[in-house]
XYZ file of C-alpha atoms in Angstrom:
634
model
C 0.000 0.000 0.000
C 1.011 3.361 -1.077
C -0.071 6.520 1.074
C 1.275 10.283 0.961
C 2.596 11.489 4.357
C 4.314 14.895 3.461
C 3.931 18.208 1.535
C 6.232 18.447 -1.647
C 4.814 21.719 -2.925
C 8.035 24.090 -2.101
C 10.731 21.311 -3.279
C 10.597 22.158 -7.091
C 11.270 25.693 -6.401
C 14.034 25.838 -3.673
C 15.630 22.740 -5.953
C 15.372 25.403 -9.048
C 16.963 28.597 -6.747
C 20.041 25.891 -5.147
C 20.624 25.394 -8.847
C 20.794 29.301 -9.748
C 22.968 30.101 -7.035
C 25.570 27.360 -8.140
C 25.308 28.662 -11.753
C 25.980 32.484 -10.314
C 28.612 31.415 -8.533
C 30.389 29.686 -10.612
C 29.917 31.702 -13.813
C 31.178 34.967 -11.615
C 35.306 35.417 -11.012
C 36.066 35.255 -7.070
C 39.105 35.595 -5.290
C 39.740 32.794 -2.449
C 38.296 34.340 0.722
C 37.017 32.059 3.644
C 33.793 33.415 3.376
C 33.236 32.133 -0.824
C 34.530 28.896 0.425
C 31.970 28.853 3.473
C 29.556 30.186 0.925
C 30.051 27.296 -1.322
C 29.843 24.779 1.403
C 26.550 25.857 2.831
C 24.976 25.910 -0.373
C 26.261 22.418 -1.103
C 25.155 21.072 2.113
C 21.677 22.755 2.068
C 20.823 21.171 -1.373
C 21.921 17.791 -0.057
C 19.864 18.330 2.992
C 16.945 19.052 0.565
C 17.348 16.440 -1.706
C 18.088 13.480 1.334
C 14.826 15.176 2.701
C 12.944 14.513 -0.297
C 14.899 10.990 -0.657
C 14.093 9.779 2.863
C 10.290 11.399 2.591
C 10.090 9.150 -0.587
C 10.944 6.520 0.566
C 8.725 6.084 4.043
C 6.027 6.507 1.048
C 7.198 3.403 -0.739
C 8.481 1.654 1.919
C 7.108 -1.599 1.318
C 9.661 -1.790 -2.243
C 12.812 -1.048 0.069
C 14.542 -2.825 2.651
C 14.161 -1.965 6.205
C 17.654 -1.406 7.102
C 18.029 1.250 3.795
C 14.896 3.233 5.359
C 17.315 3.651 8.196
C 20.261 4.829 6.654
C 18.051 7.291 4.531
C 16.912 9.107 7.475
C 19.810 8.549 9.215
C 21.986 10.312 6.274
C 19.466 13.161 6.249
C 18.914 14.350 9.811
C 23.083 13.924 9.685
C 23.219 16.581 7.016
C 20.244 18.037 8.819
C 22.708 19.049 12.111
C 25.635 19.694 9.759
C 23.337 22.466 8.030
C 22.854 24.039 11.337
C 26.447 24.242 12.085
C 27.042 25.654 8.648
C 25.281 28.756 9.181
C 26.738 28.836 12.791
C 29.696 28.714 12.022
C 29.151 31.501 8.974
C 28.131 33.467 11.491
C 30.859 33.496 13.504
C 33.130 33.841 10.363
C 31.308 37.206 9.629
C 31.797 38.191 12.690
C 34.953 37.562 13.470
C 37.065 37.169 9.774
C 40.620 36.887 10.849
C 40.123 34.636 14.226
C 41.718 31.215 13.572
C 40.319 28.899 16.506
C 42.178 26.070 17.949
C 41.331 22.332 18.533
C 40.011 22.678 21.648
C 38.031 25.830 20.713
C 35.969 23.828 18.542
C 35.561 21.002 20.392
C 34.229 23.418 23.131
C 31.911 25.014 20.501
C 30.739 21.960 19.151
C 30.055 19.500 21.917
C 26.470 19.188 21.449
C 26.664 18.613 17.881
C 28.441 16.134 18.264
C 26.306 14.521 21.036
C 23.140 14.180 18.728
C 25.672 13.252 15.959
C 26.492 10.492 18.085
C 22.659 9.734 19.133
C 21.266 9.400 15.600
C 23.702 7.356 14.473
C 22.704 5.385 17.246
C 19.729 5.323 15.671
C 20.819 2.615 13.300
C 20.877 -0.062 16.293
C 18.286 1.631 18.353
C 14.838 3.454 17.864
C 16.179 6.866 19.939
C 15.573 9.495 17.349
C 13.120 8.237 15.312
C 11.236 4.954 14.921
C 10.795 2.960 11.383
C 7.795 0.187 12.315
C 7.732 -2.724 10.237
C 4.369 -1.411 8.239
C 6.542 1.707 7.241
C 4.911 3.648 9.800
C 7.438 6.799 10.650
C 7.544 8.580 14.218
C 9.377 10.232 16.558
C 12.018 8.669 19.170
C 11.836 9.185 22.877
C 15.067 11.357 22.356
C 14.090 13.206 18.754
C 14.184 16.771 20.636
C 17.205 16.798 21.050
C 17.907 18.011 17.381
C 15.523 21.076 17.975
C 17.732 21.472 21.008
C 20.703 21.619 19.060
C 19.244 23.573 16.433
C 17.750 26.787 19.243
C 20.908 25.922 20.968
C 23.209 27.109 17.618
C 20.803 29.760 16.199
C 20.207 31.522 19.568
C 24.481 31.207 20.048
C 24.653 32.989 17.058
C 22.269 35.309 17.486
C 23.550 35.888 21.290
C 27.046 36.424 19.304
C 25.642 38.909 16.543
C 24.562 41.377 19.136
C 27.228 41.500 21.513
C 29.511 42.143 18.317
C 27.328 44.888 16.994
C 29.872 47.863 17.597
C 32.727 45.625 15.567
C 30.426 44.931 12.780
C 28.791 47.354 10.326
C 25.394 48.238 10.192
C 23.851 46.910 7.392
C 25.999 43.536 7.634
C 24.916 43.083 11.444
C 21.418 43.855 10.062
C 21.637 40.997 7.641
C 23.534 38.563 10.197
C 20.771 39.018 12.581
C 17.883 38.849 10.126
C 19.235 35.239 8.742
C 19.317 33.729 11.955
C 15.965 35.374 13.073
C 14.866 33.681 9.926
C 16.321 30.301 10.728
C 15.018 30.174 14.146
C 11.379 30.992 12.723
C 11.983 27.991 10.453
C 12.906 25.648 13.180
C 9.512 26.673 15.372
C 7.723 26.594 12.010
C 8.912 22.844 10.977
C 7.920 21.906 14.696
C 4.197 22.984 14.025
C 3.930 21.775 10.601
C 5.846 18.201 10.682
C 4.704 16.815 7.484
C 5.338 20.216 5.456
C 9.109 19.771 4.284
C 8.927 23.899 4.454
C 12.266 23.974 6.325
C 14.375 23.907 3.459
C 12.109 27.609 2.510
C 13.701 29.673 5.427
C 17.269 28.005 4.682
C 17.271 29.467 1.028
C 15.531 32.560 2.173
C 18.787 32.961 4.310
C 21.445 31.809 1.883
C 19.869 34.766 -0.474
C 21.011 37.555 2.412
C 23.678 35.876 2.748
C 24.543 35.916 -1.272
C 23.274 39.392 -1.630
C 25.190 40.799 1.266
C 27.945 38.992 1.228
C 28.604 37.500 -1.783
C 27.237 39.455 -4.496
C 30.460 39.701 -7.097
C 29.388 43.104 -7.192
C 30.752 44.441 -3.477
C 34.016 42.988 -4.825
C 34.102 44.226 -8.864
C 35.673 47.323 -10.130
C 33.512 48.850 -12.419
C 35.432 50.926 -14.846
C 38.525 48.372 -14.772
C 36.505 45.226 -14.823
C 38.878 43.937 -12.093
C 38.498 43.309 -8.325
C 38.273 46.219 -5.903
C 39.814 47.726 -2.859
C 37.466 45.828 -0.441
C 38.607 42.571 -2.306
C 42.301 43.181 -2.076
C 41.820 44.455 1.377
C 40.072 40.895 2.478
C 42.349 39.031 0.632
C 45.478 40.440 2.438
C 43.560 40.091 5.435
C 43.660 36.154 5.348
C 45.551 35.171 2.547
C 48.534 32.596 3.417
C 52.128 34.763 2.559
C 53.193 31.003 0.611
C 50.402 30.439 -1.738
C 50.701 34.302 -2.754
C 54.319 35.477 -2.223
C 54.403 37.919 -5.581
C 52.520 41.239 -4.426
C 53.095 43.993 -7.383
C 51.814 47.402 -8.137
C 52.249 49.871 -10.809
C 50.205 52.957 -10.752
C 49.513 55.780 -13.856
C 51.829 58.499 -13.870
C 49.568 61.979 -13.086
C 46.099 59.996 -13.264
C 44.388 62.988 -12.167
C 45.608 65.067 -14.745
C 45.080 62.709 -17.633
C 41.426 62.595 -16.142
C 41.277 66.198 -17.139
C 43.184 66.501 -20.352
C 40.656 63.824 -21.757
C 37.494 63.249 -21.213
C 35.898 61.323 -18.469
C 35.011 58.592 -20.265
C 37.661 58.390 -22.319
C 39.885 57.744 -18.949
C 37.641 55.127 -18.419
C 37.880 53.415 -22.174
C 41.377 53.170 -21.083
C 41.340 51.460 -17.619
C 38.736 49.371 -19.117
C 41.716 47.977 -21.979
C 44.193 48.111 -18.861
C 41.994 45.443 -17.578
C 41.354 43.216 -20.164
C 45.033 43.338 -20.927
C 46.004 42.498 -17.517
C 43.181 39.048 -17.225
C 44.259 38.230 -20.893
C 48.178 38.390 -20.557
C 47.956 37.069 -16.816
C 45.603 34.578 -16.233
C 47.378 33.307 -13.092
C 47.541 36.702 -11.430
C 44.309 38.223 -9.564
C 44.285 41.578 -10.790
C 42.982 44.761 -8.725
C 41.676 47.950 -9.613
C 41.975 49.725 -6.375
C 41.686 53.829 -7.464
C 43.221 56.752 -9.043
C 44.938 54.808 -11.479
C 46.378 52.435 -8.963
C 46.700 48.285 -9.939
C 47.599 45.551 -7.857
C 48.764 41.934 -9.242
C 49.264 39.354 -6.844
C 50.251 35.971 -8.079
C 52.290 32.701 -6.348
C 55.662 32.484 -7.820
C 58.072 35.186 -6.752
C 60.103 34.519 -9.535
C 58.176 35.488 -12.291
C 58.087 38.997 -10.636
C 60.320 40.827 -13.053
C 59.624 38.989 -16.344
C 55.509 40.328 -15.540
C 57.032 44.226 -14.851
C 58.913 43.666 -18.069
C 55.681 42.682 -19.932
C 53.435 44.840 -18.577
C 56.130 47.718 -19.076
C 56.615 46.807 -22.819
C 53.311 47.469 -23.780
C 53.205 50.480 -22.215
C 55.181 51.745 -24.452
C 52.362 51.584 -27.009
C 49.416 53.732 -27.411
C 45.969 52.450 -25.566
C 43.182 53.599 -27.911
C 40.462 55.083 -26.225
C 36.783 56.291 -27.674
C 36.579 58.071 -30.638
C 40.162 56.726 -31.927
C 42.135 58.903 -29.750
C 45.808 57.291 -28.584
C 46.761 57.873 -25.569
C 50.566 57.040 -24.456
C 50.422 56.486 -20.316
C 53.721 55.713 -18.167
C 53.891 53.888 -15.287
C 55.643 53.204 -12.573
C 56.297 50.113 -10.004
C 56.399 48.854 -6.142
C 56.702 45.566 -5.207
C 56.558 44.259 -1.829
C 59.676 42.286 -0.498
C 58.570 38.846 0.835
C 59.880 39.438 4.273
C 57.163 42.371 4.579
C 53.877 40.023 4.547
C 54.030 40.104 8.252
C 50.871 39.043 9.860
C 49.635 42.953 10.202
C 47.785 42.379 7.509
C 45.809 45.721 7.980
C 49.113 47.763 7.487
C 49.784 45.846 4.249
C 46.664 47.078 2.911
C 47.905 50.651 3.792
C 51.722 50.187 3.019
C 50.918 49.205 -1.227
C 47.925 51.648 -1.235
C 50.400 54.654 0.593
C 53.289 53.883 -1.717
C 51.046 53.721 -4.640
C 50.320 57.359 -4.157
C 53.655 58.253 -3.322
C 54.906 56.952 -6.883
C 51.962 58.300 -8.944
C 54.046 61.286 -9.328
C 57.277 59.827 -10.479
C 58.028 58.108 -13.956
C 59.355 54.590 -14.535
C 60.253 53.930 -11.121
C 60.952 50.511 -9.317
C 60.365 50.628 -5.773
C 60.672 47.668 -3.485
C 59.342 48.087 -0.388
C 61.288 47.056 2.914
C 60.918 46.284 6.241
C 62.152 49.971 7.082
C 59.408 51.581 4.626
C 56.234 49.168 6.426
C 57.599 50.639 10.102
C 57.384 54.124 8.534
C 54.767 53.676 7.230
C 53.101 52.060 10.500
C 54.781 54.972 12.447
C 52.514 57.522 10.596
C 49.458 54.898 10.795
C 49.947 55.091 14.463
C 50.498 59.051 14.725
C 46.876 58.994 12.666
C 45.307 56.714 14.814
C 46.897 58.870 18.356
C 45.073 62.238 16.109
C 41.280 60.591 16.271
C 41.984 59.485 19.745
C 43.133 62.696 21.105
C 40.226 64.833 18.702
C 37.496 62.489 19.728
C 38.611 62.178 23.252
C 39.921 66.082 23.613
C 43.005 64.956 24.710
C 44.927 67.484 22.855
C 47.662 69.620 25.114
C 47.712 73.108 25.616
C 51.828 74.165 26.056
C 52.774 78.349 25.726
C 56.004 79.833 24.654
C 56.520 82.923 26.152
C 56.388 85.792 23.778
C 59.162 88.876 25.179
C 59.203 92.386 24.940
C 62.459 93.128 22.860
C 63.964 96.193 25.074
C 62.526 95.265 28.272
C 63.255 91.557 27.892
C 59.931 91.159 30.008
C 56.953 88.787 29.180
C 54.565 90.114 27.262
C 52.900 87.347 25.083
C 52.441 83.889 23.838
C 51.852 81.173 21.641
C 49.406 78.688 22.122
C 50.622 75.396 20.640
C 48.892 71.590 20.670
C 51.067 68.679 21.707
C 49.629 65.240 20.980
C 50.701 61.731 22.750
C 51.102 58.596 21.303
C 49.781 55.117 23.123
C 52.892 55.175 25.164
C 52.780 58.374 26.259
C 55.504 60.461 24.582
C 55.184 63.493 22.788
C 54.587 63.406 19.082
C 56.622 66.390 17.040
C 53.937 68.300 15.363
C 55.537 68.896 12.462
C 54.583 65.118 12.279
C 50.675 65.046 13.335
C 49.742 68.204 12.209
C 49.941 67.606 8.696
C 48.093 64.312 8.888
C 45.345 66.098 10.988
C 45.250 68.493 7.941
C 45.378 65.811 5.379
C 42.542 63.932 7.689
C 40.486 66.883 7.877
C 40.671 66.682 11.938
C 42.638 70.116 12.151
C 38.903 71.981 12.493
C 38.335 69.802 15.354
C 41.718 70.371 16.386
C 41.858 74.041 16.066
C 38.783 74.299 17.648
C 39.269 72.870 20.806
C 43.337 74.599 20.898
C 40.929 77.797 20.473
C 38.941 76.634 23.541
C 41.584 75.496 26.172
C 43.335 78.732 25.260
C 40.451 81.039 26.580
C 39.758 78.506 29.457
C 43.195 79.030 30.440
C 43.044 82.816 30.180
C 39.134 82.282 32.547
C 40.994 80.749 34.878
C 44.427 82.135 35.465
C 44.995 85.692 35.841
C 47.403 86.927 32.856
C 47.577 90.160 33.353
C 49.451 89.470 36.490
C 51.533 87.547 34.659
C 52.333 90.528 32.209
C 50.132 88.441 29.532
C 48.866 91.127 27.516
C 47.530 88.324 24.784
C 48.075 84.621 23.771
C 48.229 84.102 19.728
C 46.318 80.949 18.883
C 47.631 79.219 15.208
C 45.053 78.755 12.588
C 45.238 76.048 9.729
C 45.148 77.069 6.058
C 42.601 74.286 6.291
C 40.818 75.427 9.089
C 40.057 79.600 7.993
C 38.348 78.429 5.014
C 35.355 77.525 7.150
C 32.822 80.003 6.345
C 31.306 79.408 10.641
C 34.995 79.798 11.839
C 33.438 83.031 13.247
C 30.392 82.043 14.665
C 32.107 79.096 16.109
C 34.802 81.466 18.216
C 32.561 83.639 18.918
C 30.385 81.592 20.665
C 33.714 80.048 22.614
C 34.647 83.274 23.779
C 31.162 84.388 25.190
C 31.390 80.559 27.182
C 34.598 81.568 28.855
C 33.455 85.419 29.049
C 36.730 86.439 27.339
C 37.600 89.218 25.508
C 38.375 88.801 21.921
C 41.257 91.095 22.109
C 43.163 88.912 24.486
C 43.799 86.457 21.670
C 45.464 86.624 18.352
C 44.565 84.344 15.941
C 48.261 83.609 13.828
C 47.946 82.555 10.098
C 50.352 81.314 8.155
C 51.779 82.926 4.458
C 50.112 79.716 3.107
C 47.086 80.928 3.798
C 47.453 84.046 1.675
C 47.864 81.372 -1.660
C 43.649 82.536 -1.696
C 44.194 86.065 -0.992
C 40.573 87.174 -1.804
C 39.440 84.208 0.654
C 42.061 85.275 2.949
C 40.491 89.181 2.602
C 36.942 88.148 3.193
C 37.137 85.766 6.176
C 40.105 88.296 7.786
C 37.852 91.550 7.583
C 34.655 89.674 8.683
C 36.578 88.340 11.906
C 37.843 91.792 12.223
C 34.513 93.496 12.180
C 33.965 90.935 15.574
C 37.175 91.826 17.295
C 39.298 89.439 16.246
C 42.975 90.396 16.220
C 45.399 88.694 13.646
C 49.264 88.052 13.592
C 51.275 86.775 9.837
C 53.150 84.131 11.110
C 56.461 82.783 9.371
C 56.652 85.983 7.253
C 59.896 84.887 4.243
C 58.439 82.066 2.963
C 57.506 83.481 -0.049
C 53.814 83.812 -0.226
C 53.221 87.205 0.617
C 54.517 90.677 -0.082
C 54.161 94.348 1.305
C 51.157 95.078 -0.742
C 49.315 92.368 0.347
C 50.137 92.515 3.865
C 48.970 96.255 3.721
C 45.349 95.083 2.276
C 45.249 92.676 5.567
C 43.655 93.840 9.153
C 47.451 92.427 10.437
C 48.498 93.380 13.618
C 51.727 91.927 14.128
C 54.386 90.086 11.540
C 56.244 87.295 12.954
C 59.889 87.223 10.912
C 60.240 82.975 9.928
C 63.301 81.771 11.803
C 65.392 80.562 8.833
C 64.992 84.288 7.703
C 66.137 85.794 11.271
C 69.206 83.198 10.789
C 70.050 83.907 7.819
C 70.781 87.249 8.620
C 72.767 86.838 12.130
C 74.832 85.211 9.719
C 75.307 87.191 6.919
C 74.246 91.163 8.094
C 73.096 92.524 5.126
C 70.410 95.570 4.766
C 67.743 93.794 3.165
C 66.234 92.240 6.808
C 66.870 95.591 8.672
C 65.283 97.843 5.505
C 62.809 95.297 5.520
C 61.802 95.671 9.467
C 61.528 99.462 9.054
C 58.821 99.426 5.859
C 56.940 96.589 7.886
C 57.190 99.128 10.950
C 56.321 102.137 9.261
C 53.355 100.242 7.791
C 51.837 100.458 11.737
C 52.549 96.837 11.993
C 54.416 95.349 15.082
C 57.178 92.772 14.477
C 58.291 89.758 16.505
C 61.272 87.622 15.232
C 61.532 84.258 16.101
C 64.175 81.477 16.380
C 65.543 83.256 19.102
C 68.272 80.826 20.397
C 71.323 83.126 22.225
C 71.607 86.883 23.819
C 73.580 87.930 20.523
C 70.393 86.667 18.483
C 68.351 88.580 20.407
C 70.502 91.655 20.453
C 70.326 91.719 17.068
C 66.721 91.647 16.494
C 66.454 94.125 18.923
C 68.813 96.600 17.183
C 66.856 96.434 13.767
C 63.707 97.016 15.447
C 61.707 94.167 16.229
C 59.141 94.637 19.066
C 58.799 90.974 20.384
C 61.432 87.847 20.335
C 60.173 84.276 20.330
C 62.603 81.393 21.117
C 64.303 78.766 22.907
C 66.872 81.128 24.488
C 64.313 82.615 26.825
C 62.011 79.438 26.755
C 61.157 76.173 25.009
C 57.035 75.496 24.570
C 56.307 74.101 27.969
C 52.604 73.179 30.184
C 50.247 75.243 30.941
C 51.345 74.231 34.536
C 54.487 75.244 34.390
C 53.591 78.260 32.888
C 51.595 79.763 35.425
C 54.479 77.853 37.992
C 57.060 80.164 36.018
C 55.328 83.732 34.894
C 52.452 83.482 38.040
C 54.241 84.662 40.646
């Protein structure tokens, strides 16, 4: 006798979709990540599940043509691949959660003891009726023990789910979204196939994972260059990020000489023509590389034999000497240059790899038919300015940023009569960080507002709550990036500083550099804006080059600060040009400080041209706003 115990409605379909995703897969280019592989795995495992399902469902309906003891090992086979699909997707989860972690022995063992408990049970099953029972009609039910594969399935889903949202911070938001939604989804489908037993609907809220898993994760577009046809940043960066330093020893990159100006000399699209041929080129001539597009003109090839590193840069340098066509049958001639990485540099910082190639990259952009090989002695520079980045968003977000003074002196007098307000920055170990060092990287960051900002801010707390005119303080200058006085609110934002601290805007001087004065009718705007609100301002490092007399006299400048190089210069070859120059500058109802003051003979000599103020290390290096007020407060 023949009778129909279970619902086959949904197989057809989830059978078709298992089949598209191995077509997609398959038909796309990937590069050898964990999570492809895991990818690949799960989707193999969940179609076997399916299909034993189906098998074992079949054959309980037929029963009386089959054996007893193959009934057994059907169902037997499929609640096996049954548990092994819930550790799949467990274990995915903690892959996307935690990429680079490689887990030992014991670590697994811990994580998978009750798997393999029920493993152990149902293949008890073959000698005993604990999981499920098989009568000798063909009749199918439960064993006394069968719950204990719901059990491991909440026990997995809810670990993973547990895991997903004490990782959130670590993880971003729209992949912790889709981590959490899969497993919400799989522990729905576990409660549903409890409720509807003969309805093989399971296998439903599986595939509905595996797609947000696919488009999330594994979509080849996250990891496709468009213009280039190549891979991307993201996939070189996860590549780097696990990849194992023997199968891929050969890391090189060669990057188009002035990208950005080609970009404007042709058209747009044009440019793009051309990266498009770079591409083909580069999957045509090297079909054992994995090529990257990762920006700006910059390619990455990394292959496994080391040895064929120079016979590929001759290659690809060869037919650079040859026009690319682009639209419209315009030639184009581009030159190149090269980095490779030396093998002893794949370290396990994988992270700083990623930012050594992409760093040097820029560096040679601007230089022709180079060949750099990076060192061990470039990566720790390299990780010496990662670090002095990563010490500038601690210290900004954290407002961690010092406040030192240099005393500012009255030239005749020799008496205190200003200063400079200047940031120093920490790194993780505590010691000072130069700033010619972090402030360009907070400029280059954009950070220097934020910086500047809260330098503008300690300054008038310190003037709130020390008293500077007993100290002979008459004003503190405060610096200003080039970066930072473009801000159109730069006056709103002081303003509304000083009015916190109650301090008068004529106690500080805001000091701008001659750089600044590269957008002079910028420079006019903001400066006679500010200077409508009371804010005083000093031309710092005056000899650099960018400004002159005429500009200076268009300026609301209250003070010229004479670079240091300049004031050397001159103590060591007198001359008339410094001394002339002092007088015009004078006579123009400006006041002059010179700094770079290092000896009495220095500051003698500024003195006797006419300077007002001296700045220096002879009378005092930067130093704490505590020993400040220990030094000038009494």
């Amino acid at each position: 006798m023949e009778f129909i115990l279970w619902n086959y409605n949904l197989v057809l379909p989830e059978l078709v979709i298992s089949a598209t995703f191995f077509i997609f897969y398959f038909s796309q280019p990937r590069i050898p990540l964990k999570i492809n592989k895991s990818f690949l795995f799960v989707l193999i495992i969940d179609t076997l599940t399916i299909v034993t399902d189906v098998g074992s469902s079949l054959c309980l309906e037929f029963f009386s043509t089959l054996p007893p003891l193959l009934l057994r090992i059907e169902n037997i086979v499929f609640f096996l691949l049954f548990l092994v699909r819930i550790i799949c997707f467990a274990s995915f989860t903690k892959l996307l959660i935690n990429k680079n972690i490689k887990n030992s022995i014991v670590d697994k063992l811990l994580y998978l003891w009750l798997f393999l408990i029920v493993v152990i049970a149902v293949i008890a099953n073959l000698f005993t009726d604990i999981i499920f029972c098989i009568s000798d009609n063909g009749e199918y039910s439960q064993g006394p023990f069968y719950f204990l594969l719901y059990i491991c399935a909440f026990y997995y889903v809810s670990l993973s789910i547990i895991q997903t949202i004490i990782s959130r911070k670590k993880i971003k938001r729209d992949e912790f979204a889709a981590i959490l939604i899969l497993n919400i989804i799989l522990f729905i489908g576990y409660i549903t196939r409890i409720i509807y037993p003969k309805d093989l609907i399971m296998n439903f809220f599986t595939l509905v994972s595996i797609i947000i898993i696919y488009l999330t994760f594994e979509n080849p577009v996250l990891f496709k260059e468009e213009k280039s046809g190549l891979f991307n940043k993201k996939a070189l960066t996860s590549l780097l990020q696990e990849m194992n330093t023997e199968t891929y020893p050969l890391i090189i990159g060669f990057s188009l000489h002035n990208y950005k100006s080609l970009r404007e000399i042709y058209s747009h699209s044009q440019t793009d023509h051309g990266l498009s041929s770079i591409g083909i080129y580069l999957r045509q001539n090297f079909p054992e590389l994995l090529p990257f597009y990762i920006h700006d003109g910059h390619f990455v090839l990394i292959g496994g034999n080391i040895k064929n590193a120079d016979s590929i840069k001759n290659a690809i340098r060869e037919r650079f000497n040859y026009s690319w066509n682009m639209e419209k049958d315009t030639d184009i001639f581009l030159e190149i240059s090269f980095m490779q990485l030396d093998s002893t540099v794949i370290s396990d910082n994988r992270e700083l790899l990623c930012t050594t190639i992409i760093s040097t990259l820029n560096d040679i952009e601007s230089k022709s038919q180079v060949n750099v090989i990076i060192k061990p002695d470039d990566v720790k520079k390299i990780e010496q300015l990662s670090n002095i980045k990563r010490a500038v968003e601690i210290a900004v977000e954290q407002n961690t940023i010092e406040l030192f003074l240099q005393p500012v002196i009255d030239a005749k007098t020799q008496k205190l009569v200003g200063a400079e307000s200047l940031a120093r920055l920490r790194d993780s170990n505590g010691q000072y960080i130069p700033p010619f060092q972090f402030i360009p990287i907070a400029e280059k960051t954009g950070r220097i507002n934020i910086l500047g900002k809260q330098m503008f801010e300690k300054t008038c707390q310190f003037i709130k709550e020390n008293d500077i005119d007993a100290m002979g303080l008459s004003w503190i200058n405060v610096n200003l990036s080039p970066i930072q006085f473009l801000r159109r609110d730069l006056k709103n934002s002081f303003t509304t500083i000083l009015k916190k601290y109650n301090v008068n805007s004529e106690k500080i001087h805001l000091e701008i550099t001659e750089e600044s004065m590269i957008d002079f009718d910028l420079l006019q705007s903001q400066m006679q804006s500010m200077n409508e609100s009371g804010f005083k301002f000093v031309l710092d490092d005056y000899g650099r080059g960018y400004s002159n007399i005429a500009r200076m006299k268009k300026c609301p400048f209250i003070n010229i600060k004479l670079d240091m190089e300049f004031v050397w210069d001159y103590f060591k070859y007198k001359d008339k040009i410094l001394p002339t120059m002092v007088q015009t500058i004078k006579q123009m109802g400006f006041t002059i400080t010179a700094e770079g003051i290092e000896n009495q003979e220095l500051a003698e000599a500024m003195r006797d041209i006419g300077c007002d103020n001296l700045q220096g290390y002879y009378f005092s290096k930067p130093i704490s706003i505590k020993e400040f007020v220990e030094k000038y407060g009494k």
